Short mmCIF file of C-alpha atoms in Angstrom, two decimals:
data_model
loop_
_atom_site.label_atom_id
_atom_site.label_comp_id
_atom_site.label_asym_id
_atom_site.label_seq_id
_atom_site.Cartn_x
_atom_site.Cartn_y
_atom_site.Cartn_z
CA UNK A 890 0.00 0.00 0.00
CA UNK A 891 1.09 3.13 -0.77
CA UNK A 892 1.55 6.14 2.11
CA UNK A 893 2.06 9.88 2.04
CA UNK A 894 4.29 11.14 5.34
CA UNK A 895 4.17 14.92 5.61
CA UNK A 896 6.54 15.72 9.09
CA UNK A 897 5.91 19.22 9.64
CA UNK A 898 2.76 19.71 11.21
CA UNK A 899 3.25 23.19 10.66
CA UNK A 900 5.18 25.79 9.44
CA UNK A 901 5.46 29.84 9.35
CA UNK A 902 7.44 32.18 6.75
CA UNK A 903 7.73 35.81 6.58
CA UNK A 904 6.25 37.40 3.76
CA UNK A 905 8.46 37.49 0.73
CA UNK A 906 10.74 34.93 2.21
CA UNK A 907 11.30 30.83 0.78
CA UNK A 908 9.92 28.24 2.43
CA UNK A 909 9.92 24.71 1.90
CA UNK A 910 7.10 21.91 3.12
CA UNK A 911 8.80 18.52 3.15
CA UNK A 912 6.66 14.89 2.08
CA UNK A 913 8.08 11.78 1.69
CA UNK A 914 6.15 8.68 0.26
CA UNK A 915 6.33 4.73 0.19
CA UNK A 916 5.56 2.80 -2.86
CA UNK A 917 6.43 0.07 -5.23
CA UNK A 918 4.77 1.41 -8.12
CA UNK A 919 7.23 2.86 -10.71
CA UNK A 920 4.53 4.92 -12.30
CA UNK A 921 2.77 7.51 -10.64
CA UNK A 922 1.79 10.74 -9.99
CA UNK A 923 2.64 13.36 -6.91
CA UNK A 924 0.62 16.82 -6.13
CA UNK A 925 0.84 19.46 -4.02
CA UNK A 926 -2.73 20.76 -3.14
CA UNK A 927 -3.56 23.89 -0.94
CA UNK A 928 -6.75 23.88 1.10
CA UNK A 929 -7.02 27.59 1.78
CA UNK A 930 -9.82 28.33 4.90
CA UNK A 931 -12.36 28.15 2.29
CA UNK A 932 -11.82 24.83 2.31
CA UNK A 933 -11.93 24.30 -1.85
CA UNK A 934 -8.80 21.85 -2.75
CA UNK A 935 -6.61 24.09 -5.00
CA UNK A 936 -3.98 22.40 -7.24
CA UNK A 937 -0.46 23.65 -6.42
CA UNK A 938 1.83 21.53 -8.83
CA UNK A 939 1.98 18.38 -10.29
CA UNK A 940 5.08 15.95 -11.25
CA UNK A 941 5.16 12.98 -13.25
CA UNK A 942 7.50 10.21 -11.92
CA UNK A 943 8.71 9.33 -14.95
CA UNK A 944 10.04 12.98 -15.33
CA UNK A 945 13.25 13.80 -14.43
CA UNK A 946 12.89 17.57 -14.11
CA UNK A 947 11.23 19.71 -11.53
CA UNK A 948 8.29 20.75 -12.36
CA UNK A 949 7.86 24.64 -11.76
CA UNK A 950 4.74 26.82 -11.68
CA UNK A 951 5.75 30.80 -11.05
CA UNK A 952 6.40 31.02 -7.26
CA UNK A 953 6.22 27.18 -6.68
CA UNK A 954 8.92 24.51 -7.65
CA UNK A 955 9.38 21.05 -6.20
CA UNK A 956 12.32 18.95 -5.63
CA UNK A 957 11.43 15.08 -6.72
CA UNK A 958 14.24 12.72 -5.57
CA UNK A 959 12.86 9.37 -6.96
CA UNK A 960 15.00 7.07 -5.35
CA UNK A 961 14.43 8.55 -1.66
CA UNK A 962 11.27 8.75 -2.30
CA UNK A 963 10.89 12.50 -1.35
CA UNK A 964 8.96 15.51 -2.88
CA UNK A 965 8.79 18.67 -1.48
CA UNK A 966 7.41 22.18 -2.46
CA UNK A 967 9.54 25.15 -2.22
CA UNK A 968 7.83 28.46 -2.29
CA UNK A 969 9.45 31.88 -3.04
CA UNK A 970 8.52 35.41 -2.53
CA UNK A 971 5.76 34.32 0.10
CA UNK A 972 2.54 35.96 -0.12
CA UNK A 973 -0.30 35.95 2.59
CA UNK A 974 -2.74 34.55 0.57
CA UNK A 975 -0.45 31.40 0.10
CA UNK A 976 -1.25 31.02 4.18
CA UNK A 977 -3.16 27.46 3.92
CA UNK A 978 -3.06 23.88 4.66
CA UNK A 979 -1.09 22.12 2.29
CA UNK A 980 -1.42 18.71 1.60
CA UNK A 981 1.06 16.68 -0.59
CA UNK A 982 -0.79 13.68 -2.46
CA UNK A 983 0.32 10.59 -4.96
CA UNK A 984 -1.97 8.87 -6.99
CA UNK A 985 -1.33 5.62 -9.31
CA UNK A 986 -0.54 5.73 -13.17
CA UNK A 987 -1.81 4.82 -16.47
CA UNK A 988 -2.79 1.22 -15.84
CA UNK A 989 -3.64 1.16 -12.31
CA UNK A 990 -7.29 1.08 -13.29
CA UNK A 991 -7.37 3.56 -9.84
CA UNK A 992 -6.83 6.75 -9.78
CA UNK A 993 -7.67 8.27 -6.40
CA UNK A 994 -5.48 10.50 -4.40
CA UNK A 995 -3.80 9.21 -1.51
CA UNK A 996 -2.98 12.59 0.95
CA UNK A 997 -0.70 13.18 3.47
CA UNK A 998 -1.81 14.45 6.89
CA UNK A 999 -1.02 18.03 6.09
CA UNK A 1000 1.00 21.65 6.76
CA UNK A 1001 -0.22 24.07 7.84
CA UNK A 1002 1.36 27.12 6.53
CA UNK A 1003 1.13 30.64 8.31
CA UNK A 1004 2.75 33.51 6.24
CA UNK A 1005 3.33 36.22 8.60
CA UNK A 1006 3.13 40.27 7.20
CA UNK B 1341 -12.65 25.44 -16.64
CA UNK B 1342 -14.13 22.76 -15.01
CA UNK B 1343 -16.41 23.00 -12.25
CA UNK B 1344 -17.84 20.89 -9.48
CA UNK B 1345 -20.80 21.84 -7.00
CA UNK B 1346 -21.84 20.25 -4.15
CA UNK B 1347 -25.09 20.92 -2.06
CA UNK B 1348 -26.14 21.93 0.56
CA UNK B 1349 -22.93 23.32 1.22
CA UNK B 1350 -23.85 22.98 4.84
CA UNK B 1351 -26.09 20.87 6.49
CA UNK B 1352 -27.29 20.68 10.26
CA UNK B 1353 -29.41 17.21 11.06
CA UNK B 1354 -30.75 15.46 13.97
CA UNK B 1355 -29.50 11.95 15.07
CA UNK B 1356 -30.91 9.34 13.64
CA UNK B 1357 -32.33 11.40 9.98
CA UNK B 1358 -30.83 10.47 6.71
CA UNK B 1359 -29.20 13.68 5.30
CA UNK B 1360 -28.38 13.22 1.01
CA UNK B 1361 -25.11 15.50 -0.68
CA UNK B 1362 -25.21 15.59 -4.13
CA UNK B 1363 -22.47 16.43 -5.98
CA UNK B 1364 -22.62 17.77 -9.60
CA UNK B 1365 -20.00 17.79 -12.38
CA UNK B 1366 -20.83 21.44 -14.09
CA UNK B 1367 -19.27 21.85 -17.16
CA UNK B 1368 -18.30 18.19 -18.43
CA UNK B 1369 -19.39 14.59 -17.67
CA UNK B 1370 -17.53 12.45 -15.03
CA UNK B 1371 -17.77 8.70 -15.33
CA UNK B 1372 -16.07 8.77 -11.77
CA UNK B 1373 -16.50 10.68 -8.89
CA UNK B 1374 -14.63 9.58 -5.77
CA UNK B 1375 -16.34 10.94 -2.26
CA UNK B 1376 -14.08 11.90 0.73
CA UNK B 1377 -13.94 13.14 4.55
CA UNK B 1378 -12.33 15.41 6.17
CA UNK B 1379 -12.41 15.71 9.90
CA UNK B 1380 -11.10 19.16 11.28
CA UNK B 1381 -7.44 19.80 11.10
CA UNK B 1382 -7.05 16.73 9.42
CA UNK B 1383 -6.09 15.22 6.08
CA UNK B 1384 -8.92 13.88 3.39
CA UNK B 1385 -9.65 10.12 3.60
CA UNK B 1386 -11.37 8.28 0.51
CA UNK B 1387 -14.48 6.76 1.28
CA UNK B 1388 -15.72 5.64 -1.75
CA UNK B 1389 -15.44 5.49 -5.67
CA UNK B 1390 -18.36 6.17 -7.43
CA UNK B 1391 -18.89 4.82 -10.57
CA UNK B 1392 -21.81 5.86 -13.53
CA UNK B 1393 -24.24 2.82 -13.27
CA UNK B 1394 -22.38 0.52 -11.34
CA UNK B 1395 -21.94 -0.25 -7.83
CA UNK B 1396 -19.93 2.63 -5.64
CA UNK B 1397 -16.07 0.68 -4.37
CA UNK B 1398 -15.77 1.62 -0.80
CA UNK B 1399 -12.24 1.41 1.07
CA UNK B 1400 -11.46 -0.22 3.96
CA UNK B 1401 -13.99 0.45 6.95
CA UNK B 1402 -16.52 2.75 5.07
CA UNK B 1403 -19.67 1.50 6.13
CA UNK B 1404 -21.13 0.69 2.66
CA UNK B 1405 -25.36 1.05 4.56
CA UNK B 1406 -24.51 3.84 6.30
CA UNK B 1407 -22.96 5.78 3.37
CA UNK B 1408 -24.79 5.10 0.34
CA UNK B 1409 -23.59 6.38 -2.85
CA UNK B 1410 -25.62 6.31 -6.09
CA UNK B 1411 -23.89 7.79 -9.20
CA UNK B 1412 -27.13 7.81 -11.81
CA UNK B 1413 -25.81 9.88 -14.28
CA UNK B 1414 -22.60 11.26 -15.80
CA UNK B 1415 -22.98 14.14 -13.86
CA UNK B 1416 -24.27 13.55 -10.58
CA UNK B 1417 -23.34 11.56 -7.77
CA UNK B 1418 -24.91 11.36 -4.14
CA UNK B 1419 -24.00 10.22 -0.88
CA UNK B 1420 -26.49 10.04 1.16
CA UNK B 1421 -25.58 9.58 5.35
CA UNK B 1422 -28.05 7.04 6.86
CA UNK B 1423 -29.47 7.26 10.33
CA UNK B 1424 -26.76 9.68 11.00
CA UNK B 1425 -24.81 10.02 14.59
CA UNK B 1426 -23.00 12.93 15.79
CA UNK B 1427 -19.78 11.61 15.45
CA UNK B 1428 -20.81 11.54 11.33
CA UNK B 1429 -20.32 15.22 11.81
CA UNK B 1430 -17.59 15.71 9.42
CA UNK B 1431 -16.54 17.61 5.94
CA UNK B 1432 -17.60 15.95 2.81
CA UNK B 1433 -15.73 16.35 0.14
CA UNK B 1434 -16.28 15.05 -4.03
CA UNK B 1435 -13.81 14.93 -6.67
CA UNK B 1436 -14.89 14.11 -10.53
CA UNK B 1437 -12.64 12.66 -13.01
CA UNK B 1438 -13.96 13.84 -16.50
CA UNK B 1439 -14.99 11.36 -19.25
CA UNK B 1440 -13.09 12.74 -21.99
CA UNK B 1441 -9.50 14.02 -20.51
CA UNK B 1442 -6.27 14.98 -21.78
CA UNK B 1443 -4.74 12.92 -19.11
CA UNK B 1444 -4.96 10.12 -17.15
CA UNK B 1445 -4.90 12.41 -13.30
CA UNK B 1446 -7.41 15.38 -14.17
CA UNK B 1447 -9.44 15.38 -11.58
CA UNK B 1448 -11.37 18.40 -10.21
CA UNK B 1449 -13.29 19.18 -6.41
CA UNK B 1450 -15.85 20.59 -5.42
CA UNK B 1451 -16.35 22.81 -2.80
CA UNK B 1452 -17.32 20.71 0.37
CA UNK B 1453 -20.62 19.99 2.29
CA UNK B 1454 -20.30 20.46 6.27
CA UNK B 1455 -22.42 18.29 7.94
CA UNK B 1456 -23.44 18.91 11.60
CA UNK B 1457 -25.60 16.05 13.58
CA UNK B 1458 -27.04 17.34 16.73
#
């Protein structure tokens, strides 16, 4: 079975500053996908960033970037130039590739991230 | 863009009513819509697939009578809490996966439903 660890219960940043939430994950699946979500207080799931395993790169998207390290497993979202609204919980997810015949999210248990003015 | 409703958005019940959340794929049809919860301050659990006329897969310990999901059309699915309890009180949460995708993961929530059982 596949599991999503996220270890920092929860984290703050100063505005503009970097921060970056941490997720690990345990699978034997070679194909698959990894997300980072944000579940802002209004509660609606908001797609961060996405990578495909089979990608080597980083995927990027403006202010977010991850760093996938395949072989430990470990995906984590680095976010620049902090803003307030990116204050939210952030949950790091995997899901199954083509073939599984499945393709639910499995989530982590969760940041919660507090930008600070 | 794709978008997914859910109503009532919140919903207060007594114990022991039946309270239905529907769930409604806007903009595009959704063979499967999967049905989670979220209790406060923690992560989203899958309950359930739901899939367009066929039996709803639950996971592990879902309580297949007391959370009934019926997925009638291509763009509606509902879950409807049986004889409900207060410790049901929990957020409700739908995602639909879209028929016709460009990719394998697209996959889009709705909004939530907050149920409340006094």
């Amino acid at each position: 079975a596949q599991t999503v660890t996220q270890s920092q219960p929860e984290m703050s940043v100063q505005e503009a500053e970097t921060v970056t939430l941490s997720c690990t994950y345990d699978t034997s699946e070679n194909n698959y996908y990894l997300f980072w979500y944000k579940q802002p207080p209004s509660r609606q799931m908001i797609l961060v960033i996405r990578q495909e395993a089979y990608k080597q790169q980083n995927a990027t998207e403006n202010r977010f970037s991850v760093n996938f390290q395949k072989a430990a497993k470990s995906f984590s979202l680095k976010i620049s130039d902090s803003q307030l609204g990116d204050t939210a919980m952030y949950f790091c997810a995997f899901m199954k590739g083509r073939g599984s015949g499945t393709y639910k999210y499995i989530f982590g248990t969760g940041t919660r991230l507090k930008v600070l003015a | 863009g794709a978008v997914v409703s859910q109503h009532p958005s919140w919903v207060i019940c007594k114990s022991g009513t039946s309270v239905k959340i529907e769930c409604r794929s806007l903009d595009f049809q959704a063979t499967t819509m999967f049905w989670y919860r979220q209790f406060p301050k923690q992560s989203l659990m899958l309950m359930a697939t739901s899939n367009e006329g066929s039996k709803a897969t639950y996971e592990q310990g879902v309580e297949k009578d007391k959370f009934l999901i019926n997925h009638a059309s291509l763009t509606l699915s509902t879950l409807t809490v049986t004889s409900a309890h207060p410790e049901d009180s929990s957020f409700y949460i739908c995602s639909a996966r879209p028929t016709l995708r460009g990719t394998v993961y697209e996959q889009y929530f709705g909004p939530g439903t907050r149920l409340t059982v006094t």
